[in-house]
Amino acid sequence: MTMLDETPLLSVAGLSRYYGERVGCRDVSFEVYPGEVLAIVGESGSGKTTLLNCISTRLEPSAGSVSYRMRDGESRDLYRMSEAERRLLMRTDWGFVHQNPADGLRMTVSAGANVGERLMAVGERHYGRIRDTATHWLSRVEIAADRIDDQPRAFSGGMRQRLQIARNLVTGPRLVFMDEPTGGLDVSVQARLLDLLRGLVNDLGLAAIVVTHDLAVARLLSHRMIVMKDGRVVEEGLTDRVLDDPQAPYTQLLVSSILQV
Ligand SMILES: Nc1ncnc2c1ncn2[C@@H]1O[C@H](COP(=O)(O)OP(=O)(O)OP(=O)(O)O)[C@@H](O)[C@H]1O
Ligand SMILES: [Mg+2]
């Protein structure tokens, strides 16, 4: 486990989001420390995606606050920043890995351009360096260098997901959000991707927030987890503790029903 800093990277306090009368998530509070991987688990409709979108500024909360410690050490309320500041964070300090790679990639430009584009967005202009860096990141996600000029639509699902990861990591983010990163993949492809993700997160000392309904994914990737039901957090703790010794009746049910599969 990564050494934890004592100041949180992200603090979520009293966060709620309603869709009209319907609850997306309510009164959620938690913290994420540098280098820590937090899993958000729960059944379908429990509010995982709503929560993830609210903390990554993709969806405005109805109440509550989210603060993020910037590179200069100052913690800032994300919803009091300008739109331009938030966009800069998303392009540089953060990554967002979508369940469906097509949502996070440009399907009709080359793999190299998909990775290079994020670099250009942070000011890199030198073609040779962009290409070298793209090649490096493709190899880190196990995509052969001779695929650099291929478009992602010519890639398999697993390769697309690995390309999406490379595109996110190229700017050296400190925090990566992932919504069901292994969702649509075959079991064997999932296992390989999880292995790769785990290695990258460890090597880079990344903090990550991973939404999954799969407890095995949470077990493999996360240090800590929160369990959601009907938009609320019903349990929170170190991943091994929650999975081996669940306290909330709902978590007990979730853990036992997975074991029966
Ligand atoms: N755009 C929306 N408009 C209205 N209600 C919504 C909207 N998005 C989500 N909801 C509702 O908010 C609740 C939480 O949904 P959310 O998508 O966050 O759950 P989830 O845990 O991500 O589910 P899944 O595992 O199926 O992705 C559900 O009751 C859902 O119907
Ligand atoms: Mg979801």
Short mmCIF file of C-alpha atoms and ligand atoms in Angstrom, two decimals:
data_model
loop_
_atom_site.label_atom_id
_atom_site.label_comp_id
_atom_site.label_asym_id
_atom_site.label_seq_id
_atom_site.Cartn_x
_atom_site.Cartn_y
_atom_site.Cartn_z
CA MET A 1 0.00 0.00 0.00
CA THR A 2 1.18 3.48 -0.88
CA MET A 3 2.32 5.73 1.93
CA LEU A 4 -0.49 8.09 2.74
CA ASP A 5 -0.12 11.80 3.07
CA GLU A 6 -2.04 13.29 5.98
CA THR A 7 -3.87 15.98 3.98
CA PRO A 8 -6.69 14.73 1.76
CA LEU A 9 -6.43 15.22 -1.97
CA LEU A 10 -10.21 15.31 -2.30
CA SER A 11 -12.82 16.01 0.38
CA VAL A 12 -16.49 15.45 -0.21
CA ALA A 13 -18.92 16.85 2.37
CA GLY A 14 -22.68 16.43 2.56
CA LEU A 15 -23.01 15.88 -1.17
CA SER A 16 -26.51 15.33 -2.56
CA ARG A 17 -27.91 15.23 -6.04
CA TYR A 18 -31.58 14.99 -6.87
CA TYR A 19 -33.18 14.43 -10.23
CA GLY A 20 -36.44 16.20 -9.60
CA GLU A 21 -38.05 14.15 -6.83
CA ARG A 22 -35.74 11.20 -7.34
CA VAL A 23 -32.62 10.76 -5.23
CA GLY A 24 -29.38 10.30 -7.14
CA CYS A 25 -27.20 10.39 -4.04
CA ARG A 26 -27.66 12.03 -0.66
CA ASP A 27 -25.52 13.34 2.13
CA VAL A 28 -22.33 11.61 1.01
CA SER A 29 -19.07 12.53 2.75
CA PHE A 30 -15.63 10.98 2.35
CA GLU A 31 -12.01 11.79 1.68
CA VAL A 32 -9.38 10.48 -0.68
CA TYR A 33 -5.69 10.78 0.15
CA PRO A 34 -2.80 11.07 -2.31
CA GLY A 35 -1.90 7.69 -3.78
CA GLU A 36 -5.04 6.05 -2.44
CA VAL A 37 -7.50 4.01 -4.48
CA LEU A 38 -11.10 4.27 -3.32
CA ALA A 39 -13.77 1.96 -4.70
CA ILE A 40 -17.43 2.97 -4.78
CA VAL A 41 -19.58 -0.16 -4.86
CA GLY A 42 -23.29 -0.88 -4.74
CA GLU A 43 -26.09 -2.36 -6.80
CA SER A 44 -27.45 -0.84 -9.97
CA GLY A 45 -29.22 2.44 -9.26
CA SER A 46 -27.50 2.97 -5.90
CA GLY A 47 -26.03 6.30 -7.06
CA LYS A 48 -22.43 5.42 -7.95
CA THR A 49 -22.30 7.20 -11.29
CA THR A 50 -24.22 10.19 -9.95
CA LEU A 51 -21.69 10.52 -7.15
CA LEU A 52 -18.68 10.09 -9.44
CA ASN A 53 -20.00 12.67 -11.86
CA CYS A 54 -20.68 15.15 -9.07
CA ILE A 55 -17.18 14.88 -7.62
CA SER A 56 -15.52 15.13 -11.03
CA THR A 57 -17.53 18.29 -11.88
CA ARG A 58 -19.40 16.60 -14.69
CA LEU A 59 -22.71 17.03 -12.88
CA GLU A 60 -23.68 19.85 -10.55
CA PRO A 61 -24.65 18.66 -7.04
CA SER A 62 -27.89 19.84 -5.44
CA ALA A 63 -26.10 20.38 -2.11
CA GLY A 64 -22.75 19.86 -0.42
CA SER A 65 -19.19 20.61 -1.34
CA VAL A 66 -16.19 19.00 -2.98
CA SER A 67 -12.73 20.38 -2.39
CA TYR A 68 -9.53 19.43 -4.11
CA ARG A 69 -5.96 20.07 -3.08
CA MET A 70 -4.23 21.74 -6.01
CA ARG A 71 -0.60 21.16 -6.94
CA ASP A 72 0.38 24.30 -5.03
CA GLY A 73 -1.02 22.69 -1.85
CA GLU A 74 -4.07 24.91 -1.59
CA SER A 75 -7.46 23.21 -1.21
CA ARG A 76 -10.15 24.71 -3.41
CA ASP A 77 -13.89 24.24 -3.60
CA LEU A 78 -14.50 22.81 -7.06
CA TYR A 79 -17.84 24.47 -7.45
CA ARG A 80 -16.46 27.90 -6.59
CA MET A 81 -13.85 27.71 -9.33
CA SER A 82 -14.33 29.22 -12.73
CA GLU A 83 -15.34 26.93 -15.56
CA ALA A 84 -11.91 27.55 -17.12
CA GLU A 85 -10.10 26.42 -13.97
CA ARG A 86 -12.20 23.26 -13.80
CA ARG A 87 -11.51 22.48 -17.43
CA LEU A 88 -7.79 22.91 -16.86
CA LEU A 89 -7.94 20.45 -13.96
CA MET A 90 -9.74 17.93 -16.13
CA ARG A 91 -7.16 18.26 -18.87
CA THR A 92 -4.11 18.02 -16.64
CA ASP A 93 -4.42 16.90 -13.03
CA TRP A 94 -7.29 14.51 -13.53
CA GLY A 95 -8.11 11.60 -15.74
CA PHE A 96 -11.53 10.16 -16.44
CA VAL A 97 -11.83 6.60 -17.72
CA HIS A 98 -15.29 5.90 -19.10
CA GLN A 99 -16.93 2.49 -19.11
CA ASN A 100 -17.42 2.80 -22.83
CA PRO A 101 -14.07 3.68 -24.47
CA ALA A 102 -15.91 5.45 -27.29
CA ASP A 103 -16.96 8.11 -24.75
CA GLY A 104 -13.35 8.81 -23.82
CA LEU A 105 -11.63 8.46 -27.19
CA ARG A 106 -11.85 10.02 -30.60
CA MET A 107 -12.63 6.96 -32.65
CA THR A 108 -11.65 8.36 -36.03
CA VAL A 109 -8.20 9.75 -35.27
CA SER A 110 -5.13 7.58 -34.78
CA ALA A 111 -4.13 5.99 -31.47
CA GLY A 112 -1.06 8.22 -31.42
CA ALA A 113 -3.16 11.33 -31.93
CA ASN A 114 -5.54 10.26 -29.17
CA VAL A 115 -2.64 10.24 -26.74
CA GLY A 116 -0.85 13.24 -28.27
CA GLU A 117 -3.93 15.40 -28.14
CA ARG A 118 -3.93 15.55 -24.34
CA LEU A 119 -0.28 16.57 -24.44
CA MET A 120 -0.98 19.32 -26.93
CA ALA A 121 -3.78 20.54 -24.68
CA VAL A 122 -1.16 21.23 -22.01
CA GLY A 123 1.06 23.13 -24.41
CA GLU A 124 3.39 20.55 -25.96
CA ARG A 125 3.98 21.49 -29.59
CA HIS A 126 7.05 19.52 -30.66
CA TYR A 127 5.91 16.78 -33.05
CA GLY A 128 8.82 14.41 -32.43
CA ARG A 129 8.45 14.62 -28.66
CA ILE A 130 4.69 14.12 -28.85
CA ARG A 131 5.17 11.02 -30.97
CA ASP A 132 7.89 9.63 -28.70
CA THR A 133 5.78 10.19 -25.61
CA ALA A 134 2.75 8.63 -27.30
CA THR A 135 4.83 5.58 -28.27
CA HIS A 136 6.06 5.28 -24.72
CA TRP A 137 2.53 5.38 -23.31
CA LEU A 138 1.20 2.92 -25.84
CA SER A 139 3.89 0.47 -24.77
CA ARG A 140 3.04 1.04 -21.09
CA VAL A 141 -0.49 -0.11 -21.84
CA GLU A 142 0.80 -2.99 -23.95
CA ILE A 143 -0.18 -1.65 -27.36
CA ALA A 144 2.46 -2.46 -29.96
CA ALA A 145 4.28 0.53 -31.47
CA ASP A 146 3.20 -0.46 -34.98
CA ARG A 147 -0.44 0.24 -34.06
CA ILE A 148 0.23 3.94 -33.40
CA ASP A 149 -1.28 5.10 -36.69
CA ASP A 150 -4.37 2.87 -36.44
CA GLN A 151 -7.70 4.30 -35.38
CA PRO A 152 -9.29 2.96 -32.20
CA ARG A 153 -12.26 1.67 -34.17
CA ALA A 154 -9.81 -0.93 -35.55
CA PHE A 155 -8.96 -2.02 -31.97
CA SER A 156 -10.53 -4.70 -29.79
CA GLY A 157 -12.52 -3.65 -26.72
CA GLY A 158 -9.63 -4.34 -24.38
CA MET A 159 -7.18 -2.40 -26.55
CA ARG A 160 -9.55 0.54 -26.71
CA GLN A 161 -9.80 0.59 -22.96
CA ARG A 162 -6.00 0.45 -22.65
CA LEU A 163 -5.71 3.30 -25.15
CA GLN A 164 -8.18 5.34 -23.13
CA ILE A 165 -6.00 4.76 -20.09
CA ALA A 166 -2.86 5.87 -21.95
CA ARG A 167 -4.63 9.01 -23.13
CA ASN A 168 -5.54 9.82 -19.53
CA LEU A 169 -2.15 9.11 -18.01
CA VAL A 170 0.01 10.98 -20.48
CA THR A 171 -0.39 14.32 -18.66
CA GLY A 172 0.71 12.82 -15.34
CA PRO A 173 -2.60 13.22 -13.49
CA ARG A 174 -2.74 12.95 -9.71
CA LEU A 175 -6.31 11.66 -9.60
CA VAL A 176 -8.12 9.36 -11.98
CA PHE A 177 -11.86 8.74 -11.96
CA MET A 178 -13.04 5.45 -13.41
CA ASP A 179 -16.61 4.33 -13.99
CA GLU A 180 -16.77 0.53 -14.39
CA PRO A 181 -13.44 0.46 -16.25
CA THR A 182 -13.72 -3.26 -17.01
CA GLY A 183 -17.49 -3.23 -17.52
CA GLY A 184 -18.08 -4.41 -21.04
CA LEU A 185 -15.10 -6.77 -21.36
CA ASP A 186 -14.65 -10.54 -21.43
CA VAL A 187 -13.49 -12.08 -18.18
CA SER A 188 -9.98 -12.87 -19.45
CA VAL A 189 -9.58 -9.38 -20.92
CA GLN A 190 -10.86 -7.90 -17.64
CA ALA A 191 -8.26 -9.77 -15.64
CA ARG A 192 -5.43 -8.51 -17.81
CA LEU A 193 -6.70 -4.94 -17.71
CA LEU A 194 -7.07 -5.04 -13.94
CA ASP A 195 -3.53 -6.30 -13.62
CA LEU A 196 -2.28 -3.51 -15.82
CA LEU A 197 -4.28 -0.86 -13.95
CA ARG A 198 -3.04 -2.10 -10.63
CA GLY A 199 0.57 -1.92 -11.82
CA LEU A 200 0.18 1.58 -13.24
CA VAL A 201 -1.58 2.96 -10.18
CA ASN A 202 1.17 1.55 -7.96
CA ASP A 203 4.07 2.67 -10.14
CA LEU A 204 2.73 6.16 -10.63
CA GLY A 205 1.46 6.65 -7.08
CA LEU A 206 -1.88 7.71 -8.52
CA ALA A 207 -4.98 8.34 -6.49
CA ALA A 208 -8.07 6.84 -8.08
CA ILE A 209 -11.79 6.62 -7.49
CA VAL A 210 -13.19 3.52 -9.11
CA VAL A 211 -16.89 2.87 -9.49
CA THR A 212 -17.74 -0.79 -9.81
CA HIS A 213 -20.55 -3.18 -9.02
CA ASP A 214 -17.95 -5.98 -9.04
CA LEU A 215 -16.53 -6.67 -5.58
CA ALA A 216 -13.63 -8.61 -7.11
CA VAL A 217 -12.56 -5.44 -8.92
CA ALA A 218 -12.78 -3.49 -5.67
CA ARG A 219 -10.75 -6.17 -3.89
CA LEU A 220 -8.02 -6.13 -6.49
CA LEU A 221 -7.68 -2.41 -7.06
CA SER A 222 -8.72 -0.50 -3.98
CA HIS A 223 -7.31 0.28 -0.56
CA ARG A 224 -10.56 1.56 0.81
CA MET A 225 -14.17 1.33 -0.25
CA ILE A 226 -17.56 2.86 0.29
CA VAL A 227 -20.75 0.86 -0.13
CA MET A 228 -23.84 2.66 -1.43
CA LYS A 229 -27.51 1.81 -1.29
CA ASP A 230 -30.38 4.04 -2.38
CA GLY A 231 -28.02 6.98 -2.81
CA ARG A 232 -26.52 6.78 0.68
CA VAL A 233 -23.25 5.41 2.01
CA VAL A 234 -24.11 2.42 4.20
CA GLU A 235 -20.55 1.33 4.98
CA GLU A 236 -17.02 2.60 4.58
CA GLY A 237 -13.65 1.11 5.46
CA LEU A 238 -10.48 -0.62 4.34
CA THR A 239 -11.36 -2.92 1.46
CA ASP A 240 -10.20 -6.14 3.09
CA ARG A 241 -12.04 -5.32 6.29
CA VAL A 242 -15.30 -4.47 4.51
CA LEU A 243 -15.21 -7.58 2.35
CA ASP A 244 -14.01 -10.00 5.03
CA ASP A 245 -16.00 -8.61 7.92
CA PRO A 246 -18.90 -6.53 6.60
CA GLN A 247 -20.83 -4.69 9.31
CA ALA A 248 -23.88 -3.27 7.54
CA PRO A 249 -26.62 -5.83 6.79
CA TYR A 250 -26.69 -4.63 3.20
CA THR A 251 -22.95 -5.17 2.75
CA GLN A 252 -23.30 -8.63 4.30
CA LEU A 253 -25.93 -9.43 1.72
CA LEU A 254 -23.86 -8.03 -1.12
CA VAL A 255 -20.77 -9.99 -0.08
CA SER A 256 -22.62 -13.26 0.44
CA SER A 257 -24.58 -13.02 -2.80
CA ILE A 258 -21.35 -12.53 -4.72
CA LEU A 259 -19.82 -15.56 -3.02
CA GLN A 260 -22.70 -17.71 -4.18
CA VAL A 261 -22.15 -16.89 -7.85
N1 LIG B 1 -30.42 11.67 -15.73
C1 LIG B 1 -31.21 11.14 -14.78
N2 LIG B 1 -32.49 11.54 -14.63
C2 LIG B 1 -33.29 11.02 -13.69
N3 LIG B 1 -32.90 10.10 -12.79
C3 LIG B 1 -31.63 9.65 -12.89
C4 LIG B 1 -30.72 10.15 -13.88
N4 LIG B 1 -29.53 9.51 -13.73
C5 LIG B 1 -29.68 8.68 -12.69
N5 LIG B 1 -30.94 8.75 -12.18
C6 LIG B 1 -31.47 8.00 -11.03
O1 LIG B 1 -30.59 8.19 -9.92
C7 LIG B 1 -30.40 6.97 -9.21
C8 LIG B 1 -28.91 6.61 -9.19
O2 LIG B 1 -28.48 6.33 -10.54
P1 LIG B 1 -26.96 6.09 -10.93
O3 LIG B 1 -26.89 6.05 -12.40
O4 LIG B 1 -26.12 7.06 -10.22
O5 LIG B 1 -26.73 4.63 -10.31
P2 LIG B 1 -25.52 3.61 -10.49
O6 LIG B 1 -25.19 3.11 -9.12
O7 LIG B 1 -24.43 4.24 -11.27
O8 LIG B 1 -26.20 2.43 -11.31
P3 LIG B 1 -25.53 1.42 -12.42
O9 LIG B 1 -24.73 0.41 -11.62
O10 LIG B 1 -26.73 0.80 -13.06
O11 LIG B 1 -24.69 2.24 -13.36
C9 LIG B 1 -31.28 5.93 -9.91
O12 LIG B 1 -32.51 5.89 -9.24
C10 LIG B 1 -31.46 6.52 -11.29
O13 LIG B 1 -32.70 6.11 -11.85
MG MG B 2 -23.48 3.75 -13.12
#
